[in-house]
Coordinates of C-alpha atoms and ligand atoms in Angstrom, one line a residue:
X1 CA -22.4 -34.4 33.6
X2 CA -21.9 -37.6 35.7
X3 CA -18.3 -38.7 36.1
X4 CA -16.8 -42.1 36.8
X5 CA -13.4 -43.0 38.2
X6 CA -11.7 -46.3 38.9
X7 CA -8.4 -47.4 40.3
X8 CA -6.6 -50.7 40.8
X9 CA -3.0 -50.8 41.9
X10 CA -0.7 -50.5 44.8
X11 CA -1.6 -47.3 46.5
X12 CA -4.6 -46.6 48.9
X13 CA -7.5 -46.2 46.5
X14 CA -9.8 -43.8 48.4
X15 CA -7.6 -40.7 48.1
X16 CA -7.0 -41.4 44.4
X17 CA -10.7 -41.8 43.7
X18 CA -11.6 -38.7 45.7
X19 CA -8.9 -36.7 43.9
X20 CA -10.2 -38.0 40.5
X21 CA -13.8 -37.1 41.4
X22 CA -12.6 -33.6 42.4
X23 CA -11.0 -33.2 39.0
X24 CA -14.4 -34.2 37.4
X25 CA -16.3 -31.7 39.6
X26 CA -16.3 -29.2 36.7
X27 CA -18.6 -31.4 34.7
X28 CA -21.5 -30.7 37.1
X29 CA -23.0 -33.0 39.7
X30 CA -25.2 -33.1 42.7
X31 CA -23.9 -36.1 44.7
X32 CA -20.9 -38.3 44.8
X33 CA -19.7 -41.7 46.2
X34 CA -16.9 -44.2 46.2
X35 CA -16.6 -48.0 46.8
X36 CA -13.3 -49.5 47.9
X37 CA -12.4 -53.1 48.2
X38 CA -10.4 -54.6 51.0
X39 CA -10.0 -58.2 52.4
X40 CA -13.0 -59.6 50.5
X41 CA -15.3 -56.8 51.3
X42 CA -16.5 -53.7 49.4
X43 CA -17.2 -50.5 51.4
X44 CA -19.5 -47.9 49.9
X45 CA -19.6 -44.3 51.0
X46 CA -21.9 -41.9 49.2
X47 CA -23.3 -38.4 49.9
X48 CA -25.6 -35.9 48.4
X49 CA -23.8 -32.6 47.8
X50 CA -20.2 -31.6 47.1
X51 CA -17.1 -33.9 47.2
X52 CA -16.1 -32.1 50.4
X53 CA -19.0 -33.7 52.1
X54 CA -18.1 -37.1 50.7
X55 CA -14.5 -36.6 51.8
X56 CA -15.7 -35.9 55.4
X57 CA -17.8 -39.0 55.3
X58 CA -15.1 -41.4 54.2
X59 CA -13.4 -43.0 57.2
X60 CA -9.9 -41.7 57.4
X61 CA -8.4 -45.2 57.9
X62 CA -10.3 -46.8 55.0
X63 CA -8.1 -49.4 53.5
X64 CA -8.0 -51.0 50.0
X65 CA -6.0 -50.6 46.8
X66 CA -8.8 -50.8 44.3
X67 CA -12.1 -49.0 44.0
X68 CA -14.6 -47.1 41.9
X69 CA -16.2 -43.6 42.3
X70 CA -18.9 -41.5 40.8
X71 CA -20.3 -38.0 40.6
X72 CA -24.0 -38.0 39.8
X73 CA -26.1 -35.4 38.0
X74 CA -29.7 -36.6 38.8
X75 CA -31.9 -37.9 36.0
X76 CA -33.9 -40.7 37.5
X77 CA -34.9 -40.0 41.1
X78 CA -34.2 -37.2 43.5
X79 CA -30.9 -35.9 44.7
X80 CA -30.2 -37.9 47.9
X81 CA -27.7 -40.3 49.4
X82 CA -29.6 -43.4 48.3
X83 CA -29.8 -42.4 44.7
X84 CA -26.1 -41.6 44.6
X85 CA -23.7 -44.1 43.1
X86 CA -22.0 -46.6 43.6
X87 CA -25.0 -49.0 43.7
X88 CA -24.8 -52.5 45.2
X89 CA -26.5 -55.7 44.8
X90 CA -28.4 -57.2 47.7
X91 CA -25.4 -59.1 49.1
X92 CA -23.2 -56.0 48.9
X93 CA -20.6 -58.1 47.0
X94 CA -21.1 -56.2 43.8
X95 CA -20.8 -52.4 43.3
X96 CA -21.4 -50.5 40.1
X97 CA -21.1 -46.9 38.9
X98 CA -23.0 -45.9 35.8
X99 CA -23.1 -42.8 33.5
X100 CA -25.9 -42.6 31.0
X101 CA -29.5 -43.7 30.9
X102 CA -31.0 -47.2 30.8
X103 CA -34.1 -46.7 28.8
X104 CA -35.7 -50.1 29.5
X105 CA -35.0 -50.0 33.2
X106 CA -38.7 -50.1 34.1
X107 CA -39.2 -53.4 32.4
X108 CA -36.0 -54.9 33.8
X109 CA -36.8 -53.6 37.3
X110 CA -40.4 -55.1 37.3
X111 CA -39.0 -58.5 36.3
X112 CA -36.3 -58.3 39.0
X113 CA -38.8 -57.2 41.6
X114 CA -41.0 -60.2 40.6
X115 CA -37.9 -62.4 41.1
X116 CA -37.5 -61.0 44.6
X117 CA -34.7 -58.5 44.2
X118 CA -35.0 -55.6 46.5
X119 CA -34.3 -52.1 45.3
X120 CA -33.1 -49.3 47.5
X121 CA -32.9 -46.4 45.1
X122 CA -35.1 -44.8 42.5
X123 CA -32.4 -44.9 39.9
X124 CA -32.3 -46.7 36.5
X125 CA -28.7 -47.7 37.3
X126 CA -29.5 -50.0 40.2
X127 CA -30.9 -52.6 37.8
X128 CA -27.3 -53.2 36.6
X129 CA -26.0 -54.2 40.0
X130 CA -28.9 -56.7 40.4
X131 CA -28.5 -58.1 36.9
X132 CA -24.8 -58.6 37.4
X133 CA -25.6 -60.4 40.6
X134 CA -28.2 -62.6 39.0
X135 CA -25.7 -63.7 36.3
X136 CA -22.6 -64.0 38.4
X137 CA -21.2 -67.5 38.7
X138 CA -17.5 -66.8 39.5
X139 CA -16.6 -64.7 36.4
X140 CA -17.4 -61.0 36.8
X141 CA -16.6 -60.1 33.2
X142 CA -19.0 -62.6 31.9
X143 CA -21.7 -61.6 34.3
X144 CA -21.3 -57.9 33.3
X145 CA -21.5 -58.9 29.6
X146 CA -24.6 -60.9 30.0
X147 CA -26.2 -58.1 31.9
X148 CA -25.2 -55.5 29.3
X149 CA -26.8 -57.7 26.6
X150 CA -30.2 -56.8 28.2
X151 CA -29.7 -53.1 28.5
X152 CA -31.1 -50.5 26.1
X153 CA -29.8 -47.0 26.4
X154 CA -26.4 -45.5 27.1
X155 CA -23.8 -46.4 29.6
X156 CA -20.3 -46.0 30.8
X157 CA -20.0 -48.6 33.6
X158 CA -17.5 -49.7 36.2
X159 CA -18.2 -52.8 38.2
X160 CA -16.4 -54.8 41.0
X161 CA -17.0 -58.0 42.9
X162 CA -15.7 -58.6 46.5
X163 CA -14.6 -62.1 45.6
X164 CA -12.3 -60.8 42.7
X165 CA -9.9 -58.3 44.4
X166 CA -8.2 -55.8 42.2
X167 CA -10.5 -56.6 39.2
X168 CA -12.6 -53.8 37.7
X169 CA -14.8 -54.4 34.6
X170 CA -15.5 -51.3 32.5
X171 CA -17.8 -51.0 29.6
X172 CA -19.0 -48.3 27.3
X173 CA -22.0 -47.6 25.1
X174 CA -22.5 -43.9 24.4
X175 CA -20.9 -42.5 27.6
X176 CA -17.1 -42.0 27.5
X177 CA -14.6 -44.3 29.2
X178 CA -10.9 -44.0 29.2
X179 CA -8.3 -46.4 30.6
X180 CA -5.1 -44.9 32.0
X181 CA -2.0 -47.1 32.2
X182 CA 0.5 -46.7 35.0
X183 CA 3.3 -48.9 36.4
X184 CA 1.6 -51.7 38.3
X185 CA -1.6 -49.6 38.5
X186 CA -4.5 -48.8 36.2
X187 CA -6.9 -45.9 36.1
X188 CA -10.4 -45.7 34.6
X189 CA -12.4 -42.5 34.1
X190 CA -15.0 -40.8 32.0
X191 CA -12.6 -38.0 31.3
X192 CA -8.7 -37.9 31.1
X193 CA -8.6 -35.0 33.6
X194 CA -9.3 -37.4 36.4
X195 CA -6.1 -39.4 35.7
X196 CA -3.7 -36.8 34.3
X197 CA -1.9 -36.4 37.6
X198 CA -0.8 -40.1 37.4
X199 CA -0.4 -41.1 33.8
X200 CA -0.5 -39.7 30.3
X201 CA -0.8 -43.1 28.6
X202 CA -4.4 -43.8 27.8
X203 CA -6.6 -46.1 25.8
X204 CA -10.0 -44.8 24.7
X205 CA -12.7 -47.5 25.1
X206 CA -15.2 -47.5 22.3
X207 CA -18.9 -48.2 22.2
X208 CA -19.6 -51.9 22.5
X209 CA -16.3 -52.6 24.2
X210 CA -15.6 -54.1 27.6
X211 CA -12.3 -53.7 29.4
X212 CA -11.2 -56.1 32.1
X213 CA -8.7 -54.4 34.4
X214 CA -6.3 -55.6 37.1
X215 CA -3.2 -53.8 38.4
X216 CA -1.0 -55.8 36.1
X217 CA -2.9 -55.3 32.8
X218 CA -6.0 -55.1 30.8
X219 CA -7.9 -56.9 28.2
X220 CA -10.5 -55.4 25.8
X221 CA -13.2 -57.4 24.0
X222 CA -16.7 -57.1 22.7
X223 CA -19.9 -58.5 24.2
X224 CA -19.3 -61.7 22.1
X225 CA -15.9 -62.2 23.7
X226 CA -13.9 -61.3 20.6
X227 CA -10.6 -59.7 21.7
X228 CA -10.1 -56.1 20.5
X229 CA -6.6 -54.8 20.3
X230 CA -6.3 -51.1 21.3
X231 CA -3.8 -48.4 20.6
X232 CA -2.2 -46.6 23.5
X233 CA -2.4 -42.8 23.1
X234 CA -0.5 -40.0 24.7
X235 CA -2.4 -37.0 26.3
X236 CA -0.8 -33.7 25.3
X237 CA -2.5 -31.6 27.9
X238 CA -0.3 -30.5 30.9
X239 CA -1.4 -30.8 34.5
X240 CA -1.1 -27.1 35.1
X241 CA -3.7 -26.5 32.4
X242 CA -6.3 -28.1 34.7
X243 CA -5.3 -26.1 37.7
X244 CA -6.2 -22.5 38.6
X245 CA -2.7 -21.2 38.3
X246 CA -3.2 -18.3 40.8
X247 CA -6.6 -17.2 39.5
X248 CA -9.6 -17.1 41.8
X249 CA -11.7 -19.3 39.5
X250 CA -11.2 -21.4 36.4
X251 CA -13.5 -19.2 34.5
X252 CA -11.4 -16.1 35.1
X253 CA -8.3 -18.0 34.2
X254 CA -9.9 -19.2 30.9
X255 CA -11.1 -15.7 30.0
X256 CA -7.5 -14.4 30.5
X257 CA -6.0 -17.3 28.6
X258 CA -7.7 -16.3 25.3
X259 CA -4.9 -14.5 23.6
X260 CA -2.8 -17.6 24.1
X261 CA -5.5 -20.2 23.2
X262 CA -6.4 -18.3 20.0
X263 CA -2.7 -18.1 19.1
X264 CA -2.4 -21.9 19.7
X265 CA -5.4 -22.5 17.4
X266 CA -3.8 -20.4 14.6
X267 CA -0.3 -21.8 15.0
X268 CA 1.0 -23.3 11.7
X269 CA -2.4 -22.7 10.1
X270 CA -2.2 -19.0 9.0
X271 CA -0.5 -18.4 5.7
X272 CA 0.2 -14.6 5.7
X273 CA 2.1 -14.6 2.5
X274 CA -0.7 -16.1 0.5
X275 CA -3.6 -14.5 2.5
X276 CA -4.7 -18.1 3.1
X277 CA -4.9 -20.8 5.7
X278 CA -4.2 -24.5 6.2
X279 CA -6.2 -27.0 8.1
X280 CA -4.8 -30.5 7.9
X281 CA -7.6 -32.6 9.3
X282 CA -10.4 -31.7 6.9
X283 CA -9.9 -34.8 4.8
X284 CA -11.2 -33.1 1.7
X285 CA -9.3 -32.5 -1.5
X286 CA -9.3 -29.0 -3.1
X287 CA -11.7 -30.2 -5.7
X288 CA -14.1 -31.5 -3.0
X289 CA -13.8 -28.2 -1.2
X290 CA -14.6 -26.3 -4.4
X291 CA -17.6 -28.5 -5.1
X292 CA -19.3 -27.6 -1.8
X293 CA -22.4 -25.6 -2.4
X294 CA -23.9 -25.3 1.0
X295 CA -22.7 -25.6 4.6
X296 CA -24.8 -26.5 7.6
X297 CA -23.6 -26.3 11.2
X298 CA -25.1 -28.2 14.2
X299 CA -24.3 -27.5 17.8
X300 CA -25.7 -26.7 21.3
X301 CA -25.3 -23.9 23.8
X302 CA -22.3 -21.7 23.3
X303 CA -21.0 -23.8 20.4
X304 CA -24.3 -23.1 18.6
X305 CA -23.6 -19.3 19.0
X306 CA -20.2 -19.9 17.5
X307 CA -22.0 -21.7 14.6
X308 CA -24.3 -18.7 14.1
X309 CA -21.3 -16.4 13.8
X310 CA -19.7 -18.8 11.4
X311 CA -22.8 -19.0 9.2
X312 CA -22.8 -15.2 8.8
X313 CA -19.0 -15.2 8.2
X314 CA -19.1 -18.0 5.5
X315 CA -21.9 -16.3 3.6
X316 CA -20.2 -12.9 3.8
X317 CA -16.7 -13.8 3.0
X318 CA -16.8 -17.0 1.1
X319 CA -20.3 -16.5 -0.4
X320 CA -21.4 -20.0 0.4
X321 CA -25.0 -20.4 1.7
X322 CA -24.6 -21.5 5.3
X323 CA -27.0 -22.0 8.3
X324 CA -26.5 -23.0 11.9
X325 CA -29.1 -25.0 13.7
X326 CA -29.6 -26.4 17.2
X327 CA -28.5 -30.1 17.0
X328 CA -31.4 -31.1 19.3
X329 CA -33.8 -29.9 16.6
X330 CA -32.0 -31.5 13.7
X331 CA -32.3 -35.1 14.7
X332 CA -36.0 -35.3 15.0
X333 CA -37.1 -33.4 11.9
X334 CA -35.9 -36.0 9.5
X335 CA -33.3 -33.7 8.0
X336 CA -32.8 -33.5 4.2
X337 CA -29.2 -34.1 3.2
X338 CA -28.5 -32.4 0.0
X339 CA -25.7 -33.2 -2.5
X340 CA -22.6 -31.1 -2.3
X341 CA -23.4 -29.9 1.2
X342 CA -21.0 -30.1 4.1
X343 CA -21.9 -30.3 7.7
X344 CA -20.0 -29.2 10.8
X345 CA -20.7 -30.6 14.3
X346 CA -19.3 -28.1 16.8
X347 CA -18.7 -29.2 20.3
X348 CA -16.1 -28.2 22.9
X349 CA -16.4 -31.5 24.8
X350 CA -17.1 -33.7 21.8
X351 CA -19.6 -35.6 23.9
X352 CA -22.8 -33.6 23.9
X353 CA -25.6 -36.1 23.3
X354 CA -27.8 -33.7 21.2
X355 CA -24.9 -32.9 18.8
X356 CA -23.6 -36.5 18.7
X357 CA -27.0 -38.1 17.9
X358 CA -27.8 -35.4 15.3
X359 CA -24.4 -36.1 13.7
X360 CA -25.1 -39.8 13.6
X361 CA -28.5 -39.2 12.0
X362 CA -27.0 -37.0 9.3
X363 CA -24.3 -39.5 8.6
X364 CA -26.8 -42.2 8.3
X365 CA -28.4 -40.2 5.6
X366 CA -25.1 -39.9 3.8
X367 CA -23.9 -36.5 5.0
X368 CA -20.2 -35.7 5.3
X369 CA -19.8 -34.3 8.8
X370 CA -16.7 -32.6 10.1
X371 CA -16.1 -32.0 13.8
X372 CA -14.9 -28.8 15.4
X373 CA -13.9 -30.1 18.9
X374 CA -11.6 -29.3 21.7
X375 CA -11.3 -32.6 23.5
X376 CA -8.9 -34.9 21.5
X377 CA -10.2 -38.4 21.1
X378 CA -13.8 -37.4 22.1
X379 CA -16.7 -39.2 20.5
X380 CA -17.7 -36.5 18.0
X381 CA -14.0 -36.1 17.0
X382 CA -13.7 -39.8 16.4
X383 CA -16.9 -40.4 14.6
X384 CA -16.7 -37.3 12.3
X385 CA -15.3 -37.6 8.8
X386 CA -12.5 -35.2 9.7
X387 CA -12.4 -31.7 11.2
X388 CA -10.5 -29.2 13.2
X389 CA -9.2 -29.5 16.7
X390 CA -9.4 -26.0 18.2
X391 CA -6.5 -26.6 20.6
X392 CA -8.0 -24.4 23.3
X393 CA -6.6 -26.6 26.1
X394 CA -8.8 -28.0 28.8
X395 CA -11.8 -25.8 29.6
X396 CA -12.9 -26.5 33.2
X397 CA -15.4 -23.8 34.0
X398 CA -18.9 -24.9 33.1
X399 CA -19.6 -21.7 31.2
X400 CA -17.6 -21.8 28.0
X401 CA -15.4 -18.9 27.2
X402 CA -12.0 -19.7 25.6
X403 CA -13.6 -22.6 23.6
X404 CA -16.0 -20.1 22.0
X405 CA -13.2 -17.9 20.7
X406 CA -11.2 -20.9 19.6
X407 CA -14.2 -22.3 17.7
X408 CA -14.6 -19.0 16.0
X409 CA -10.9 -19.0 15.2
X410 CA -11.2 -22.4 13.5
X411 CA -14.1 -21.1 11.5
X412 CA -12.2 -18.0 10.5
X413 CA -9.4 -20.2 9.2
X414 CA -11.8 -22.5 7.3
X415 CA -13.6 -19.5 5.8
X416 CA -10.4 -18.0 4.6
X417 CA -9.7 -21.3 2.8
X418 CA -13.1 -21.4 1.2
X419 CA -13.1 -17.7 0.4
X420 CA -9.7 -17.7 -1.3
X421 CA -10.9 -20.6 -3.5
X422 CA -13.8 -18.4 -4.6
X423 CA -14.1 -14.6 -4.5
X424 CA -11.5 -13.4 -2.1
X425 CA -8.5 -11.8 -3.8
X426 CA -4.9 -12.3 -2.7
X427 CA -4.8 -8.7 -1.6
X428 CA -8.0 -8.8 0.5
X429 CA -7.0 -12.3 1.8
X430 CA -3.7 -10.9 3.0
X431 CA -5.4 -8.0 4.8
X432 CA -7.9 -10.4 6.5
X433 CA -5.3 -12.9 7.6
X434 CA -3.1 -10.1 8.9
X435 CA -6.0 -8.7 11.0
X436 CA -6.9 -12.1 12.2
X437 CA -3.3 -12.6 13.4
X438 CA -3.6 -9.4 15.4
X439 CA -6.6 -10.5 17.3
X440 CA -4.7 -12.0 20.3
X441 CA -3.0 -8.6 21.0
X442 CA -6.3 -6.8 20.6
X443 CA -7.8 -9.1 23.2
X444 CA -4.9 -8.4 25.5
X445 CA -5.9 -4.7 25.4
X446 CA -9.6 -5.6 26.1
X447 CA -8.5 -7.7 29.1
X448 CA -6.7 -4.6 30.5
X449 CA -10.2 -3.2 31.0
X450 CA -11.0 -5.8 33.6
X451 CA -11.2 -3.5 36.6
X452 CA -13.3 -0.9 34.7
X453 CA -15.7 -3.7 33.7
X454 CA -15.8 -4.9 37.3
X455 CA -16.9 -1.5 38.5
X456 CA -19.7 -1.5 35.8
X457 CA -20.8 -5.0 36.9
X458 CA -21.1 -3.7 40.5
X459 CA -23.4 -1.0 39.3
X460 CA -25.6 -3.3 37.3
X461 CA -25.6 -6.6 39.1
X462 CA -28.8 -5.8 41.0
X463 CA -30.8 -5.9 37.7
X464 CA -33.5 -8.6 37.5
X465 CA -33.6 -8.6 33.7
X466 CA -31.0 -7.7 31.1
X467 CA -31.2 -7.3 27.3
X468 CA -28.2 -7.8 24.9
X469 CA -28.5 -6.2 21.5
X470 CA -26.3 -6.8 18.5
X471 CA -26.7 -6.9 14.7
X472 CA -25.3 -8.8 11.8
X473 CA -22.4 -10.9 12.7
X474 CA -22.5 -9.6 16.2
X475 CA -26.1 -10.6 16.8
X476 CA -25.0 -14.1 17.9
X477 CA -22.5 -12.5 20.2
X478 CA -25.4 -10.7 21.9
X479 CA -27.1 -14.1 22.3
X480 CA -23.8 -15.4 23.8
X481 CA -23.5 -12.4 26.2
X482 CA -27.1 -13.1 27.5
X483 CA -26.4 -16.8 27.9
X484 CA -23.2 -16.1 29.9
X485 CA -25.1 -13.8 32.2
X486 CA -27.9 -16.2 32.8
X487 CA -25.6 -19.2 33.3
X488 CA -23.4 -17.8 36.0
X489 CA -25.2 -14.9 37.6
X490 CA -28.8 -16.3 37.3
X491 CA -30.0 -12.8 36.1
X492 CA -32.6 -13.2 33.5
X493 CA -31.1 -12.1 30.2
X494 CA -32.1 -12.2 26.5
X495 CA -30.2 -11.5 23.4
X496 CA -31.9 -9.8 20.4
X497 CA -31.1 -8.3 17.1
X498 CA -31.2 -4.6 17.9
X499 CA -33.6 -4.1 15.0
X500 CA -36.0 -6.6 16.4
X501 CA -36.6 -4.9 19.8
X502 CA -39.3 -2.6 18.3
X503 CA -41.3 -5.7 17.4
X504 CA -41.8 -6.7 21.0
X505 CA -39.0 -6.6 23.5
X506 CA -39.2 -2.8 23.8
X507 CA -42.3 -3.4 25.9
X508 CA -39.9 -4.7 28.6
X509 CA -37.9 -1.5 28.9
X510 CA -38.1 0.7 32.0
X511 CA -35.6 2.3 34.4
X512 CA -34.8 -1.0 35.9
X513 CA -34.1 -3.1 32.8
X514 CA -30.6 -2.4 31.4
X515 CA -29.6 -3.1 27.8
X516 CA -26.1 -3.9 26.6
X517 CA -25.6 -2.7 23.0
X518 CA -22.8 -4.0 20.7
X519 CA -21.9 -1.3 18.3
X520 CA -18.9 -2.0 16.1
X521 CA -17.9 0.6 13.6
X522 CA -19.6 -1.2 10.7
X523 CA -22.3 -0.5 8.2
X524 CA -25.0 -1.1 10.8
X525 CA -23.5 1.3 13.3
X526 CA -25.9 4.2 12.7
X527 CA -29.0 2.0 12.7
X528 CA -27.9 0.4 16.0
X529 CA -27.3 3.9 17.5
X530 CA -30.9 4.7 16.6
X531 CA -32.1 1.6 18.3
X532 CA -30.1 2.6 21.3
X533 CA -31.8 6.0 21.3
X534 CA -35.2 4.3 21.3
X535 CA -34.3 2.6 24.5
X536 CA -32.9 5.8 26.1
X537 CA -36.2 7.6 25.1
X538 CA -38.0 5.0 27.3
X539 CA -35.6 5.6 30.2
X540 CA -33.9 2.2 29.8
X541 CA -30.3 2.2 31.2
X542 CA -27.8 1.5 28.4
X543 CA -24.2 0.1 28.4
X544 CA -22.5 0.2 25.0
X545 CA -19.6 -1.7 23.6
X546 CA -18.1 0.7 21.1
X547 CA -15.0 1.2 19.1
X548 CA -12.2 3.5 20.5
X549 CA -13.0 7.1 19.6
X550 CA -16.7 6.7 18.9
X551 CA -17.9 9.7 21.0
X552 CA -21.3 9.7 19.5
X553 CA -22.1 6.4 21.3
X554 CA -20.6 7.9 24.4
X555 CA -23.1 10.8 24.2
X556 CA -26.1 8.4 24.2
X557 CA -25.2 5.5 26.4
X558 CA -25.0 5.7 30.2
X559 CA -21.7 3.7 30.2
X560 CA -19.4 2.7 27.4
X561 CA -16.7 0.0 27.2
X562 CA -14.4 0.9 24.4
X563 CA -12.6 -1.8 22.4
X564 CA -9.9 -1.4 19.7
X565 CA -10.8 -1.3 16.0
X566 CA -10.5 -4.5 13.9
X567 CA -11.9 -5.9 10.6
X568 CA -15.7 -5.7 10.5
X569 CA -16.0 -9.4 10.4
X570 CA -13.6 -10.0 13.3
X571 CA -15.5 -8.1 16.0
X572 CA -17.2 -11.2 17.5
X573 CA -13.8 -12.4 18.7
X574 CA -13.2 -9.0 20.4
X575 CA -16.8 -8.1 21.5
X576 CA -17.4 -11.3 23.4
X577 CA -14.5 -10.8 25.8
X578 CA -15.9 -7.8 27.7
X579 CA -19.3 -9.6 27.8
X580 CA -17.6 -12.6 29.5
X581 CA -15.9 -10.4 32.0
X582 CA -19.1 -8.4 32.7
X583 CA -21.1 -11.6 33.4
X584 CA -18.2 -12.9 35.5
X585 CA -18.1 -9.9 37.7
X586 CA -21.9 -9.7 38.0
X587 CA -21.9 -13.3 39.2
X588 CA -19.1 -12.7 41.7
X589 CA -20.8 -9.6 43.0
X590 CA -23.9 -11.8 43.6
X591 CA -21.8 -14.4 45.4
X592 CA -22.5 -17.2 42.8
X593 CA -20.5 -20.3 42.3
X594 CA -19.1 -19.2 39.0
X595 CA -17.2 -22.4 38.0
X596 CA -20.1 -24.7 38.8
X597 CA -23.3 -22.9 38.4
X598 CA -26.5 -24.5 39.7
X599 CA -28.2 -27.1 37.6
X600 CA -25.7 -26.9 34.8
X601 CA -23.2 -29.5 33.5
X602 CA -20.1 -29.0 31.4
X603 CA -20.9 -31.8 29.1
X604 CA -24.5 -32.9 28.7
X605 CA -24.4 -36.5 27.8
X606 CA -28.2 -37.1 27.9
X607 CA -30.8 -35.8 25.5
Ligands
G6P701 C1 -23.6 -27.6 28.1 C2 -22.7 -26.5 28.7 C3 -22.6 -25.3 27.8 C4 -22.1 -25.8 26.4 C5 -23.1 -26.8 25.8 C6 -22.5 -27.5 24.6 O1 -24.9 -27.1 28.1 O2 -23.1 -26.1 30.0 O3 -21.6 -24.4 28.3 O4 -22.0 -24.7 25.6 O5 -23.2 -27.9 26.8 O6 -21.4 -28.2 24.9 P1 -20.3 -28.7 23.8 O7 -19.3 -29.4 24.7 O8 -21.0 -29.5 22.9 O9 -19.7 -27.5 23.2

């Protein structure tokens, strides 16, 4: 969602800010702007639309070695130039960028209007600029702190004053903010990808903290002016990981990266000899793991689908009751936290507001919540009681692909640990772990089908509606296949349990509504084939995902994508890959912006 960047140093600020904003594009946005300070004056340029338009609008000779920038994803007010950030106070001496939502902005705005302040945008954020102006008497940090004391809601803020050259005040409450430390220059951003080209030394600003930045240094404190000392951390991601590396899009790169990202997630964690696994960050003793009687998973979007697969897996293999629930629903139904239950909050970004707030509510009720996150140092990762980093590497495309298979990998490892403490024998554990270890090379084989899948996508991309059917552990994969197609191609798609179609969805079937059937060679294979025949009898076109050599499926379906055989419980990792490629090629065929689909944001930091 919205992104913020700041720079104070020795180099021209505008190109660095624009470059930083470009790196944050992937989060999703609809307008962008920058403000640069030079010779006691702050210049603001902001534009509705893509960074390219902003870049064209920025005067080529713009001077100034400090500034702030923003990509906006509209919440309050339309998408237009006025509502884009940075916002200024009336004098134009103060500019601010804000991520998050100020919940009491209406009350604050009414008061400011009464006092004669003039607003030029419909945003909640503009109140911050006027409040800082109201309280400013020569010390920007103090004015920002006084203003923040009045705000209710969430924010990641950057603020500058024309009279204090080189100084940027940052503050955080609920929206991420990272400080990057260079030599004689400082960077601020909502996300490390914006500064990785310049520095890998970062300080994560926490909720309630304010950072006062100049080119020479920084000082962190709380709203009551108590100094807070911070640890400098090192980013392990490499710059080439956030570049396309020869691929036409980030999404395609990330789909093809999966054999490596899954391998990374398993490295040092698979114990083939003992048919077991190790996960260092769980922060639970063996006794505590043994005492767990129930597991609950909360997440949103694709991460929720990973949670649904995990719930099935944990029950089947480890025989522990497990459910997955949408985080957005958990928070508001006054959840009951039972003794001996363990929670997982699953989130690629580690910043999703729905998941974070549900996690906090559960923790408030005494739950032990582990995080399954990709972004190191993200809020969910930091606030959880332990967990697993999936080590997928940066995921830039809005539609999640490699993070999904890496989240599943983390759950497979966790399940092996739990299962081996309970019912899984050494022999069966060894078989499972061996087959899990073979998944990356199986996915390599699936990726070789890319051109075949592209031809299929050309054939079906004209469909208005699409159904995805799976059963058992692959039912959530059908949901994920449908979500991928919706997200990036805008074709209406729904996922169903293949058994469920006769209870309603079959009414949708006609010659123009294709169905994608997931048919692994498991105990539900025959029943799923029967469901597929029911669709064919009603003239519905059918594509099937089936296991190599399954000619019976080939006899019924119009088209088949064959995948290699694996363990029954491991098919989700393999089945999802052709679905990702199919959605991808449908979207390309329709000329969609695959990496930044309309209306979507990579990390949704509002409820
Ligand atoms: C957004 C993204 C989805 C993602 C979901 C959860 O809606 O567009 O791709 O699955 O958030 O994100 P998380 O970072 O919590 O996994």
